[in-house]
mmCIF file of C-alpha atoms and ligand atoms in Angstrom:
data_model
loop_
_atom_site.group_PDB
_atom_site.id
_atom_site.type_symbol
_atom_site.label_atom_id
_atom_site.label_comp_id
_atom_site.label_asym_id
_atom_site.label_seq_id
_atom_site.Cartn_x
_atom_site.Cartn_y
_atom_site.Cartn_z
ATOM 1 C CA LEU M 1 11.858 -25.741 -3.372
ATOM 2 C CA ILE M 2 11.529 -21.755 -2.446
ATOM 3 C CA SER M 3 12.986 -19.137 -5.502
ATOM 4 C CA PRO M 4 14.251 -15.725 -3.524
ATOM 5 C CA CYS M 5 11.766 -13.268 -3.510
ATOM 6 C CA LYS M 6 12.896 -9.829 -4.943
ATOM 7 C CA LYS M 7 12.735 -7.358 -1.814
ATOM 8 C CA PHE M 8 13.278 -3.790 -2.097
ATOM 9 C CA GLU M 9 14.897 -2.181 0.777
ATOM 10 C CA HIS M 10 14.091 0.369 2.453
ATOM 11 C CA PRO M 11 15.414 1.856 6.286
ATOM 12 C CA GLY M 12 13.574 -0.577 8.636
ATOM 13 C CA PHE M 13 10.841 -1.874 6.124
ATOM 14 C CA THR M 14 11.535 -4.645 3.448
ATOM 15 C CA LEU M 15 7.939 -5.343 1.510
ATOM 16 C CA PRO M 16 6.672 -8.429 1.465
ATOM 17 C CA ALA M 17 6.135 -10.165 -1.918
ATOM 18 C CA LEU M 18 3.155 -9.815 -2.518
ATOM 19 C CA THR M 19 3.106 -7.741 -4.994
ATOM 20 C CA PHE M 20 2.429 -9.410 -8.300
ATOM 21 C CA TYR M 21 1.733 -6.354 -11.163
ATOM 22 C CA GLN M 22 4.662 -6.755 -12.998
ATOM 23 C CA GLU M 23 4.873 -10.350 -13.428
ATOM 24 C CA ARG M 24 7.989 -9.596 -11.904
ATOM 25 C CA VAL M 25 7.323 -11.796 -8.964
ATOM 26 C CA ASN M 26 7.902 -15.293 -9.480
ATOM 27 C CA ILE M 27 4.293 -16.903 -7.285
ATOM 28 C CA SER M 28 6.358 -19.321 -6.334
ATOM 29 C CA CYS M 29 8.107 -17.408 -3.994
ATOM 30 C CA GLN M 30 5.847 -16.092 -1.379
ATOM 31 C CA CYS M 31 5.622 -18.920 0.626
ATOM 32 C CA ALA M 32 9.041 -17.689 1.520
ATOM 33 C CA ASN M 33 7.944 -15.175 4.011
ATOM 34 C CA THR M 34 4.751 -17.321 5.758
ATOM 35 C CA SER M 35 4.507 -21.521 5.937
ATOM 36 C CA CYS M 36 2.921 -22.910 3.357
ATOM 37 C CA PRO M 37 0.269 -24.506 5.083
ATOM 38 C CA SER M 38 0.832 -28.218 5.157
ATOM 39 C CA ASP M 39 -1.999 -29.182 3.226
ATOM 40 C CA LEU M 40 -1.843 -27.376 0.341
ATOM 41 C CA GLN M 41 -0.279 -30.936 -1.740
ATOM 42 C CA VAL M 42 1.567 -30.295 -4.254
ATOM 43 C CA THR M 43 2.253 -33.982 -6.700
ATOM 44 C CA PRO M 44 2.461 -34.595 -9.913
ATOM 45 C CA THR M 45 -0.493 -34.983 -11.695
ATOM 46 C CA PRO M 46 -2.197 -38.355 -11.004
ATOM 47 C CA THR M 47 -1.871 -40.441 -14.049
ATOM 48 C CA ASP M 48 -5.144 -42.028 -13.513
ATOM 49 C CA VAL M 49 -6.349 -38.581 -15.265
ATOM 50 C CA LYS M 50 -8.028 -38.910 -18.625
ATOM 51 C CA LYS M 51 -6.245 -35.819 -20.245
ATOM 52 C CA ASN M 52 -9.054 -36.135 -22.989
ATOM 53 C CA GLN M 53 -9.892 -32.354 -22.879
ATOM 54 C CA VAL M 54 -7.524 -30.935 -24.669
ATOM 55 C CA ASP M 55 -5.578 -27.896 -23.161
ATOM 56 C CA THR M 56 -5.749 -25.767 -26.234
ATOM 57 C CA ARG M 57 -6.343 -22.606 -25.368
ATOM 58 C CA PRO M 58 -2.939 -19.804 -25.834
ATOM 59 C CA ASP M 59 -4.710 -17.255 -23.305
ATOM 60 C CA THR M 60 -5.193 -18.810 -19.817
ATOM 61 C CA ILE M 61 -8.692 -18.754 -18.773
ATOM 62 C CA VAL M 62 -10.169 -17.577 -14.993
ATOM 63 C CA LEU M 63 -13.828 -17.771 -14.869
ATOM 64 C CA LEU M 64 -15.307 -15.776 -12.255
ATOM 65 C CA TRP M 65 -18.592 -18.201 -11.651
ATOM 66 C CA MET M 66 -20.184 -14.855 -9.194
ATOM 67 C CA TRP M 67 -19.834 -11.802 -8.931
ATOM 68 C CA PRO M 68 -19.215 -11.178 -4.773
ATOM 69 C CA PHE M 69 -22.527 -9.589 -3.697
ATOM 70 C CA GLY M 70 -23.459 -9.489 -6.476
ATOM 71 C CA SER M 71 -21.746 -6.962 -7.747
ATOM 72 C CA LYS M 72 -20.706 -5.626 -11.190
ATOM 73 C CA HIS M 73 -16.173 -4.555 -12.014
ATOM 74 C CA PRO M 74 -13.976 -4.471 -14.491
ATOM 75 C CA LEU M 75 -11.908 -7.788 -15.101
ATOM 76 C CA SER M 76 -9.457 -7.015 -17.563
ATOM 77 C CA CYS M 77 -5.970 -7.809 -16.085
ATOM 78 C CA ASP M 78 -4.566 -4.641 -18.674
ATOM 79 C CA GLU M 79 -4.266 -2.138 -16.166
ATOM 80 C CA PHE M 80 -1.933 -4.607 -13.705
ATOM 81 C CA ASN M 81 -0.064 -4.692 -16.867
ATOM 82 C CA ILE M 82 -0.532 -8.892 -17.000
ATOM 83 C CA THR M 83 -1.155 -9.992 -20.676
ATOM 84 C CA GLY M 84 -2.626 -13.153 -22.460
ATOM 85 C CA CYS M 85 -5.376 -13.498 -19.550
ATOM 86 C CA HIS M 86 -8.927 -13.521 -19.870
ATOM 87 C CA VAL M 87 -11.248 -13.000 -17.550
ATOM 88 C CA THR M 88 -15.254 -13.959 -18.442
ATOM 89 C CA VAL M 89 -18.216 -14.403 -16.341
ATOM 90 C CA ASP M 90 -19.722 -15.971 -19.518
ATOM 91 C CA LYS M 91 -19.924 -19.653 -18.551
ATOM 92 C CA SER M 92 -19.560 -21.771 -21.563
ATOM 93 C CA VAL M 93 -16.139 -21.127 -21.558
ATOM 94 C CA TYR M 94 -16.563 -23.436 -18.237
ATOM 95 C CA HIS M 95 -14.320 -26.687 -20.071
ATOM 96 C CA GLN M 96 -11.928 -24.246 -21.732
ATOM 97 C CA ALA M 97 -10.817 -22.571 -18.207
ATOM 98 C CA HIS M 98 -7.737 -22.960 -16.568
ATOM 99 C CA GLY M 99 -9.330 -21.827 -13.235
ATOM 100 C CA VAL M 100 -12.771 -21.320 -12.008
ATOM 101 C CA LEU M 101 -12.601 -18.652 -8.773
ATOM 102 C CA PHE M 102 -16.089 -19.311 -6.090
ATOM 103 C CA HIS M 103 -16.560 -16.521 -4.004
ATOM 104 C CA HIS M 104 -17.470 -18.339 -0.332
ATOM 105 C CA ARG M 105 -20.389 -15.897 0.735
ATOM 106 C CA ASP M 106 -21.524 -16.379 -2.399
ATOM 107 C CA ILE M 107 -21.686 -20.197 -2.582
ATOM 108 C CA GLY M 108 -24.664 -21.767 -1.379
ATOM 109 C CA ASN M 109 -26.993 -19.287 -3.030
ATOM 110 C CA THR M 110 -25.588 -20.245 -6.526
ATOM 111 C CA ALA M 111 -25.111 -23.130 -8.446
ATOM 112 C CA MET M 112 -21.873 -24.402 -8.505
ATOM 113 C CA PRO M 113 -20.702 -26.428 -12.148
ATOM 114 C CA THR M 114 -22.208 -29.807 -12.672
ATOM 115 C CA GLU M 115 -20.709 -30.930 -15.070
ATOM 116 C CA PRO M 116 -16.737 -32.252 -14.940
ATOM 117 C CA ARG M 117 -13.833 -30.714 -14.503
ATOM 118 C CA PRO M 118 -11.433 -30.517 -17.047
ATOM 119 C CA TRP M 119 -8.125 -32.242 -16.006
ATOM 120 C CA PHE M 120 -6.074 -28.931 -15.782
ATOM 121 C CA GLN M 121 -8.849 -26.879 -14.433
ATOM 122 C CA LYS M 122 -8.225 -25.199 -10.724
ATOM 123 C CA TRP M 123 -11.067 -24.589 -8.609
ATOM 124 C CA ILE M 124 -10.270 -21.455 -6.734
ATOM 125 C CA TRP M 125 -11.852 -20.760 -3.343
ATOM 126 C CA PHE M 126 -11.523 -16.846 -2.823
ATOM 127 C CA ASN M 127 -12.807 -14.881 0.720
ATOM 128 C CA MET M 128 -11.842 -11.261 2.037
ATOM 129 C CA GLU M 129 -14.299 -12.131 5.565
ATOM 130 C CA SER M 130 -12.612 -12.442 8.943
ATOM 131 C CA PRO M 131 -13.855 -16.069 9.596
ATOM 132 C CA GLY M 132 -16.165 -14.908 11.889
ATOM 133 C CA ASN M 133 -17.949 -13.070 10.000
ATOM 134 C CA SER M 134 -17.836 -15.764 7.098
ATOM 135 C CA GLY M 135 -20.377 -18.806 7.682
ATOM 136 C CA LYS M 136 -18.504 -22.358 7.782
ATOM 137 C CA ILE M 137 -19.515 -24.424 5.207
ATOM 138 C CA PRO M 138 -19.225 -28.131 5.166
ATOM 139 C CA ASN M 139 -18.394 -29.290 2.317
ATOM 140 C CA LEU M 140 -15.474 -26.973 1.361
ATOM 141 C CA ASP M 141 -12.795 -30.173 1.983
ATOM 142 C CA ASN M 142 -11.134 -32.227 -0.719
ATOM 143 C CA SER M 143 -12.943 -29.499 -3.487
ATOM 144 C CA PHE M 144 -11.685 -26.642 -4.319
ATOM 145 C CA ASN M 145 -7.335 -26.896 -5.380
ATOM 146 C CA LEU M 146 -6.202 -23.086 -4.354
ATOM 147 C CA THR M 147 -6.934 -20.234 -2.018
ATOM 148 C CA SER M 148 -7.259 -16.792 -2.797
ATOM 149 C CA GLY M 149 -7.800 -13.848 -0.180
ATOM 150 C CA PHE M 150 -6.324 -11.684 2.079
ATOM 151 C CA ARG M 151 -4.974 -14.837 4.181
ATOM 152 C CA LEU M 152 -0.877 -14.098 3.405
ATOM 153 C CA ASP M 153 -0.925 -17.887 3.618
ATOM 154 C CA ALA M 154 -3.230 -18.803 1.303
ATOM 155 C CA SER M 155 -1.991 -19.477 -2.234
ATOM 156 C CA MET M 156 -2.848 -16.403 -3.445
ATOM 157 C CA PRO M 157 -2.542 -13.551 -0.542
ATOM 158 C CA MET M 158 -3.907 -10.582 -1.160
ATOM 159 C CA PRO M 159 -4.329 -7.992 1.842
ATOM 160 C CA TYR M 160 -6.484 -5.231 1.080
ATOM 161 C CA GLY M 161 -4.065 -2.966 0.365
ATOM 162 C CA SER M 162 -0.622 -3.045 -0.145
ATOM 163 C CA MET M 163 2.258 -0.791 -0.337
ATOM 164 C CA GLU M 164 3.918 0.367 -3.687
ATOM 165 C CA GLN M 165 7.870 1.605 -4.749
ATOM 166 C CA LEU M 166 7.846 4.699 -5.860
ATOM 167 C CA PRO M 167 10.263 5.298 -8.567
ATOM 168 C CA SER M 168 12.791 6.790 -7.122
ATOM 169 C CA VAL M 169 12.221 8.817 -3.678
ATOM 170 C CA LYS M 170 11.067 11.841 -2.869
ATOM 171 C CA GLU M 171 12.723 14.888 -1.011
ATOM 172 C CA SER M 172 9.500 15.252 1.147
ATOM 173 C CA PHE M 173 6.035 15.199 1.577
ATOM 174 C CA GLU M 174 3.151 17.245 2.438
ATOM 175 C CA LEU M 175 -0.049 16.217 4.504
ATOM 176 C CA PRO M 176 -3.796 17.573 4.168
ATOM 177 C CA THR M 177 -4.085 19.782 6.670
ATOM 178 C CA LYS M 178 -6.005 19.270 9.370
ATOM 179 C CA THR M 179 -8.955 20.858 11.442
ATOM 180 C CA ARG M 180 -9.393 17.515 14.291
ATOM 181 C CA LEU M 181 -7.234 15.217 16.304
ATOM 182 C CA ILE M 182 -8.931 11.787 16.732
ATOM 183 C CA CYS M 183 -11.945 10.848 14.272
ATOM 184 C CA TRP M 184 -14.100 7.204 13.936
ATOM 185 C CA VAL M 185 -16.626 6.403 11.203
ATOM 186 C CA VAL M 186 -18.225 3.181 12.166
ATOM 187 C CA SER M 187 -21.641 1.042 11.056
ATOM 188 C CA ASN M 188 -21.433 -2.138 12.467
ATOM 189 C CA TRP M 189 -21.927 -1.550 16.169
ATOM 190 C CA HIS M 190 -21.707 -4.271 19.293
ATOM 191 C CA GLU M 191 -20.788 -4.534 23.237
ATOM 192 C CA ARG M 192 -19.071 -7.147 22.644
ATOM 193 C CA LEU M 193 -16.320 -5.930 20.344
ATOM 194 C CA GLU M 194 -12.665 -5.368 20.697
ATOM 195 C CA ARG M 195 -12.975 -2.069 19.335
ATOM 196 C CA VAL M 196 -16.013 -1.097 21.344
ATOM 197 C CA LYS M 197 -14.755 -2.137 24.813
ATOM 198 C CA TYR M 198 -12.000 0.108 24.303
ATOM 199 C CA PHE M 199 -13.734 2.644 22.339
ATOM 200 C CA THR M 200 -15.777 3.505 25.425
ATOM 201 C CA GLU M 201 -13.012 2.965 27.879
ATOM 202 C CA LEU M 202 -10.558 5.949 26.027
ATOM 203 C CA LYS M 203 -14.037 8.339 25.940
ATOM 204 C CA GLN M 204 -13.027 9.083 28.968
ATOM 205 C CA TYR M 205 -10.032 10.791 28.365
ATOM 206 C CA ILE M 206 -10.280 12.449 24.678
ATOM 207 C CA ASN M 207 -13.394 13.785 22.771
ATOM 208 C CA LEU M 208 -13.509 12.254 19.514
ATOM 209 C CA THR M 209 -15.449 13.492 15.989
ATOM 210 C CA LEU M 210 -17.893 10.266 15.177
ATOM 211 C CA TYR M 211 -19.533 9.826 12.491
ATOM 212 C CA GLY M 212 -20.918 6.131 10.204
ATOM 213 C CA ARG M 213 -23.796 4.073 10.825
ATOM 214 C CA ALA M 214 -24.064 3.464 14.691
ATOM 215 C CA PHE M 215 -23.676 6.862 14.791
ATOM 216 C CA GLY M 216 -26.928 7.071 13.330
ATOM 217 C CA LYS M 217 -23.960 9.901 10.691
ATOM 218 C CA PRO M 218 -23.710 7.701 7.335
ATOM 219 C CA LEU M 219 -20.811 9.102 5.140
ATOM 220 C CA ASN M 220 -20.852 8.266 1.548
ATOM 221 C CA ASP M 221 -17.096 7.715 -0.054
ATOM 222 C CA HIS M 222 -17.126 11.641 -0.831
ATOM 223 C CA ASP M 223 -17.487 12.637 2.470
ATOM 224 C CA TYR M 224 -15.628 9.933 4.353
ATOM 225 C CA GLU M 225 -12.520 10.809 3.025
ATOM 226 C CA ASN M 226 -12.959 14.223 2.569
ATOM 227 C CA LEU M 227 -13.173 13.641 6.838
ATOM 228 C CA VAL M 228 -10.402 11.389 7.626
ATOM 229 C CA SER M 229 -7.590 13.515 5.536
ATOM 230 C CA SER M 230 -8.953 16.462 7.707
ATOM 231 C CA CYS M 231 -7.694 14.020 10.991
ATOM 232 C CA LYS M 232 -4.977 13.759 12.689
ATOM 233 C CA PHE M 233 -5.570 10.244 13.932
ATOM 234 C CA TYR M 234 -8.008 8.199 12.695
ATOM 235 C CA LEU M 235 -8.877 4.537 14.617
ATOM 236 C CA SER M 236 -8.688 2.212 11.913
ATOM 237 C CA PHE M 237 -9.932 -0.629 14.763
ATOM 238 C CA GLU M 238 -10.890 -4.252 12.971
ATOM 239 C CA ASN M 239 -14.442 -5.347 13.620
ATOM 240 C CA SER M 240 -12.705 -8.734 14.709
ATOM 241 C CA ILE M 241 -9.543 -9.806 15.401
ATOM 242 C CA TYR M 242 -7.551 -12.234 13.423
ATOM 243 C CA LYS M 243 -4.866 -13.105 12.160
ATOM 244 C CA ASP M 244 -4.101 -10.834 8.860
ATOM 245 C CA TYR M 245 -7.382 -9.546 8.345
ATOM 246 C CA ILE M 246 -6.253 -6.081 8.251
ATOM 247 C CA THR M 247 -8.743 -4.381 6.244
ATOM 248 C CA GLU M 248 -9.848 -0.858 4.542
ATOM 249 C CA LYS M 249 -9.752 0.598 7.391
ATOM 250 C CA LEU M 250 -5.480 0.819 7.842
ATOM 251 C CA TYR M 251 -4.983 1.591 4.033
ATOM 252 C CA ARG M 252 -7.794 4.400 3.542
ATOM 253 C CA PRO M 253 -6.533 6.784 6.434
ATOM 254 C CA MET M 254 -2.595 6.051 4.484
ATOM 255 C CA MET M 255 -3.384 6.846 1.770
ATOM 256 C CA LEU M 256 -5.020 9.834 3.189
ATOM 257 C CA GLY M 257 -2.709 11.355 4.774
ATOM 258 C CA THR M 258 -3.708 10.683 8.511
ATOM 259 C CA LEU M 259 -2.200 8.489 10.908
ATOM 260 C CA PRO M 260 -3.734 5.250 11.745
ATOM 261 C CA VAL M 261 -4.121 4.436 15.509
ATOM 262 C CA VAL M 262 -5.531 0.199 14.393
ATOM 263 C CA LEU M 263 -6.708 -2.443 16.844
ATOM 264 C CA GLY M 264 -6.554 -5.521 15.185
ATOM 265 C CA PRO M 265 -4.104 -8.507 15.076
ATOM 266 C CA PRO M 266 -0.444 -7.917 16.806
ATOM 267 C CA ARG M 267 2.151 -5.001 15.959
ATOM 268 C CA GLU M 268 4.330 -8.419 14.188
ATOM 269 C CA ASN M 269 1.090 -8.649 11.805
ATOM 270 C CA TYR M 270 0.796 -5.460 10.719
ATOM 271 C CA GLU M 271 4.202 -4.792 10.370
ATOM 272 C CA ARG M 272 4.596 -7.677 7.766
ATOM 273 C CA LEU M 273 2.484 -5.103 5.045
ATOM 274 C CA VAL M 274 3.521 -1.871 6.113
ATOM 275 C CA PRO M 275 6.307 0.027 7.556
ATOM 276 C CA PRO M 276 6.345 -0.302 11.830
ATOM 277 C CA ASN M 277 6.253 3.352 12.204
ATOM 278 C CA SER M 278 3.600 3.868 9.863
ATOM 279 C CA PHE M 279 0.567 3.226 12.482
ATOM 280 C CA ILE M 280 0.051 3.184 15.927
ATOM 281 C CA HIS M 281 -1.259 0.373 17.862
ATOM 282 C CA VAL M 282 -3.146 -0.496 20.416
ATOM 283 C CA ASN M 283 -0.696 -3.148 22.478
ATOM 284 C CA ASP M 284 2.123 -0.277 22.306
ATOM 285 C CA PHE M 285 -0.075 1.597 25.868
ATOM 286 C CA PRO M 286 -0.646 -0.172 28.749
ATOM 287 C CA SER M 287 -3.911 1.661 28.454
ATOM 288 C CA PRO M 288 -6.270 3.787 26.607
ATOM 289 C CA LYS M 289 -5.634 6.320 28.909
ATOM 290 C CA GLU M 290 -1.572 6.054 27.918
ATOM 291 C CA LEU M 291 -2.594 5.928 24.185
ATOM 292 C CA VAL M 292 -4.881 9.369 24.953
ATOM 293 C CA ASP M 293 -1.630 10.743 25.778
ATOM 294 C CA ARG M 294 0.627 9.927 22.957
ATOM 295 C CA LEU M 295 -1.595 11.675 20.803
ATOM 296 C CA LEU M 296 -1.607 14.418 22.955
ATOM 297 C CA TYR M 297 1.666 14.495 23.369
ATOM 298 C CA LEU M 298 1.889 13.991 19.203
ATOM 299 C CA ASP M 299 -0.350 17.099 18.492
ATOM 300 C CA LYS M 300 2.141 19.411 19.983
ATOM 301 C CA ASN M 301 4.829 18.187 18.229
ATOM 302 C CA ASP M 302 4.786 18.068 14.369
ATOM 303 C CA ASN M 303 8.461 16.917 14.281
ATOM 304 C CA GLU M 304 7.159 13.006 16.004
ATOM 305 C CA TYR M 305 4.312 13.128 14.346
ATOM 306 C CA LEU M 306 5.517 13.904 10.951
ATOM 307 C CA LYS M 307 7.916 11.095 11.732
ATOM 308 C CA TYR M 308 5.122 8.306 10.909
ATOM 309 C CA PHE M 309 5.185 9.278 7.531
ATOM 310 C CA GLU M 310 8.119 9.015 6.354
ATOM 311 C CA TRP M 311 7.577 6.133 4.319
ATOM 312 C CA ARG M 312 5.447 8.272 1.818
ATOM 313 C CA LYS M 313 8.874 8.928 0.067
ATOM 314 C CA TRP M 314 9.631 5.817 -0.705
ATOM 315 C CA PHE M 315 6.343 3.964 -0.879
ATOM 316 C CA THR M 316 2.218 4.824 -2.371
ATOM 317 C CA VAL M 317 -0.469 2.898 -1.316
ATOM 318 C CA THR M 318 -2.780 0.821 -3.100
ATOM 319 C CA ARG M 319 -5.976 -0.728 -2.126
ATOM 320 C CA ALA M 320 -6.667 -4.258 -3.609
ATOM 321 C CA LYS M 321 -9.475 -4.652 -6.182
ATOM 322 C CA PHE M 322 -11.434 -7.428 -4.954
ATOM 323 C CA ALA M 323 -12.602 -9.488 -8.002
ATOM 324 C CA GLN M 324 -10.513 -8.456 -10.414
ATOM 325 C CA GLU M 325 -7.492 -8.232 -8.908
ATOM 326 C CA ALA M 326 -8.361 -11.616 -7.726
ATOM 327 C CA CYS M 327 -8.437 -12.755 -11.107
ATOM 328 C CA CYS M 328 -5.266 -11.409 -12.143
ATOM 329 C CA ARG M 329 -3.573 -13.211 -9.445
ATOM 330 C CA ALA M 330 -5.413 -16.240 -9.982
ATOM 331 C CA CYS M 331 -4.080 -16.102 -13.781
ATOM 332 C CA VAL M 332 -0.856 -16.045 -13.525
ATOM 333 C CA TYR M 333 -0.369 -17.834 -10.548
ATOM 334 C CA ILE M 334 -1.953 -20.664 -12.859
ATOM 335 C CA ARG M 335 -0.335 -20.474 -15.826
ATOM 336 C CA ASN M 336 3.381 -20.376 -13.569
ATOM 337 C CA ASN M 337 2.172 -23.538 -11.482
ATOM 338 C CA LYS M 338 1.100 -26.312 -13.679
ATOM 339 C CA GLY M 339 1.466 -28.724 -11.424
ATOM 340 C CA TYR M 340 -1.506 -30.783 -9.745
ATOM 341 C CA GLN M 341 -2.828 -29.060 -6.784
ATOM 342 C CA VAL M 342 -5.228 -29.589 -4.054
ATOM 343 C CA PHE M 343 -6.272 -27.731 -0.678
ATOM 344 C CA ALA M 344 -7.701 -30.261 1.544
ATOM 345 C CA SER M 345 -8.811 -29.382 4.348
ATOM 346 C CA ILE M 346 -9.953 -25.160 3.513
ATOM 347 C CA ASN M 347 -12.347 -25.095 6.631
ATOM 348 C CA LYS M 348 -9.684 -26.735 8.987
ATOM 349 C CA TRP M 349 -6.844 -23.993 7.743
ATOM 350 C CA TYR M 350 -9.407 -21.158 7.767
ATOM 351 C CA TRP M 351 -11.509 -21.671 10.890
ATOM 352 C CA GLY M 352 -8.789 -23.686 13.730
HETATM 353 C C1 NAG B 1 2.319 -0.834 -16.636
HETATM 354 O O1 NAG B 1 2.665 -0.109 -17.866
HETATM 355 C C2 NAG B 1 2.738 1.584 -17.698
HETATM 356 C C3 NAG B 1 4.477 1.464 -18.928
HETATM 357 O O2 NAG B 1 5.021 0.903 -18.646
HETATM 358 C C4 NAG B 1 3.361 1.847 -16.304
HETATM 359 O O3 NAG B 1 3.176 3.266 -16.429
HETATM 360 C C5 NAG B 1 2.841 1.716 -15.190
HETATM 361 O O4 NAG B 1 3.003 2.393 -14.322
HETATM 362 C C6 NAG B 1 2.123 0.087 -14.993
HETATM 363 N N1 NAG B 1 1.332 -0.375 -13.731
HETATM 364 C C7 NAG B 1 1.521 -1.424 -13.092
HETATM 365 C C8 NAG B 1 0.014 -1.296 -12.733
HETATM 366 O O5 NAG B 1 2.256 -1.694 -13.194
HETATM 367 C C1 NAG B 2 -15.320 17.793 25.756
HETATM 368 O O1 NAG B 2 -15.783 18.461 24.782
HETATM 369 C C2 NAG B 2 -16.797 18.921 26.313
HETATM 370 C C3 NAG B 2 -17.538 19.655 25.399
HETATM 371 O O2 NAG B 2 -16.689 20.660 24.843
HETATM 372 C C4 NAG B 2 -16.423 18.894 27.562
HETATM 373 O O3 NAG B 2 -16.843 18.995 28.726
HETATM 374 C C5 NAG B 2 -15.242 17.974 27.818
HETATM 375 O O4 NAG B 2 -14.395 18.352 29.169
HETATM 376 C C6 NAG B 2 -14.240 17.218 27.557
HETATM 377 N N1 NAG B 2 -14.006 16.251 27.905
HETATM 378 C C7 NAG B 2 -12.557 15.658 27.418
HETATM 379 C C8 NAG B 2 -12.127 13.769 27.767
HETATM 380 O O5 NAG B 2 -11.655 16.802 26.668
HETATM 381 C C1 NAG B 3 -8.517 -30.073 -7.852
HETATM 382 O O1 NAG B 3 -9.134 -30.635 -7.106
HETATM 383 C C2 NAG B 3 -9.997 -31.578 -7.619
HETATM 384 C C3 NAG B 3 -10.847 -31.679 -6.616
HETATM 385 O O2 NAG B 3 -10.173 -32.692 -5.448
HETATM 386 C C4 NAG B 3 -9.251 -32.613 -8.295
HETATM 387 O O3 NAG B 3 -9.699 -33.595 -8.047
HETATM 388 C C5 NAG B 3 -8.451 -32.192 -9.487
HETATM 389 O O4 NAG B 3 -7.411 -32.897 -9.788
HETATM 390 C C6 NAG B 3 -7.318 -30.964 -9.305
HETATM 391 N N1 NAG B 3 -7.251 -30.430 -10.160
HETATM 392 C C7 NAG B 3 -5.969 -29.962 -9.691
HETATM 393 C C8 NAG B 3 -5.489 -29.444 -12.210
HETATM 394 O O5 NAG B 3 -4.963 -29.822 -9.682
#
């Protein structure tokens, strides 16, 4: 029962139907591109569920149970042009809330609701960290109704960034002035990490501009943007390699007009989110040496280099707004999908 998704055509690239802006997308189409997780069961509400709490509120209410990592953000859905949603952290609306969103990292240090859930209420498990960076919690199975996060097969997928089609095709685009060749800003350093192994070999063939805590040169947001936009290439190396785990390390350089060199899941995975010719994948080359040869070639051949930015004539890139966006997506989803849903085995689905 999958409805067709609205697709945007662009030479060589079809936008995945993940965007929820303007409510133009029927959310239930999301399984068309991904396979629906088999353990997401959608069945009629069981007859023994007592409808003693009445769902009378005109708005769809989503309660954010805890601020992810304790950091507070705006919660309104106005900027996504979504109306009829009330997103709040006020726990006193618990009995009216249609959705309650829980951030995985903070489950365990925040008390969970103790009062029974109203029959219409859905609990949403939200996680933007990779399985390797997320502690496993034993009792996740059969307690949540929906999942949200970067996994494209989540009930409500939310990648770290998305491409938005421009209102009209642009004739040309401009890149910031380039004064550096390859840059990398990195904090988390460990010899066992794939990206550290790759870098260790790469640096034998080329000098790089290196910043971040790992090199004793941390950068604030502003300096990061100034630096990265001045680089021809940026190493968008993920800290751990998992299906769909493609973070702001890809999207920020794209936004800044810098060509990402990615290390993460396979190329096909990236191609589900961004145009095939908008990045360079380390797996495209037999070894770091050949990658360096290619980058040096592109440095000398502007026309070839600029081809990687053709997408800028059709699209802009935006970054996800974590809790706010997750709550607004949840609101739209819940409004459109009122049936009974239980996500039976989060642990197996997420950690395998
Ligand atoms: C919201 O609607 C306004 C007015 O129609 C439009 O200019 C804006 O681009 C829309 N924003 C999004 C995120 O779709
Ligand atoms: C890196 O820079 C140093 C100092 O300028 C130079 O001696 C070295 O040959 C360069 N290494 C590579 C691989 O280009
Ligand atoms: C949500 O999941 C819980 C726990 O499995 C279940 O008892 C409840 O009926 C579900 N609610 C809805 C609206 O799907």
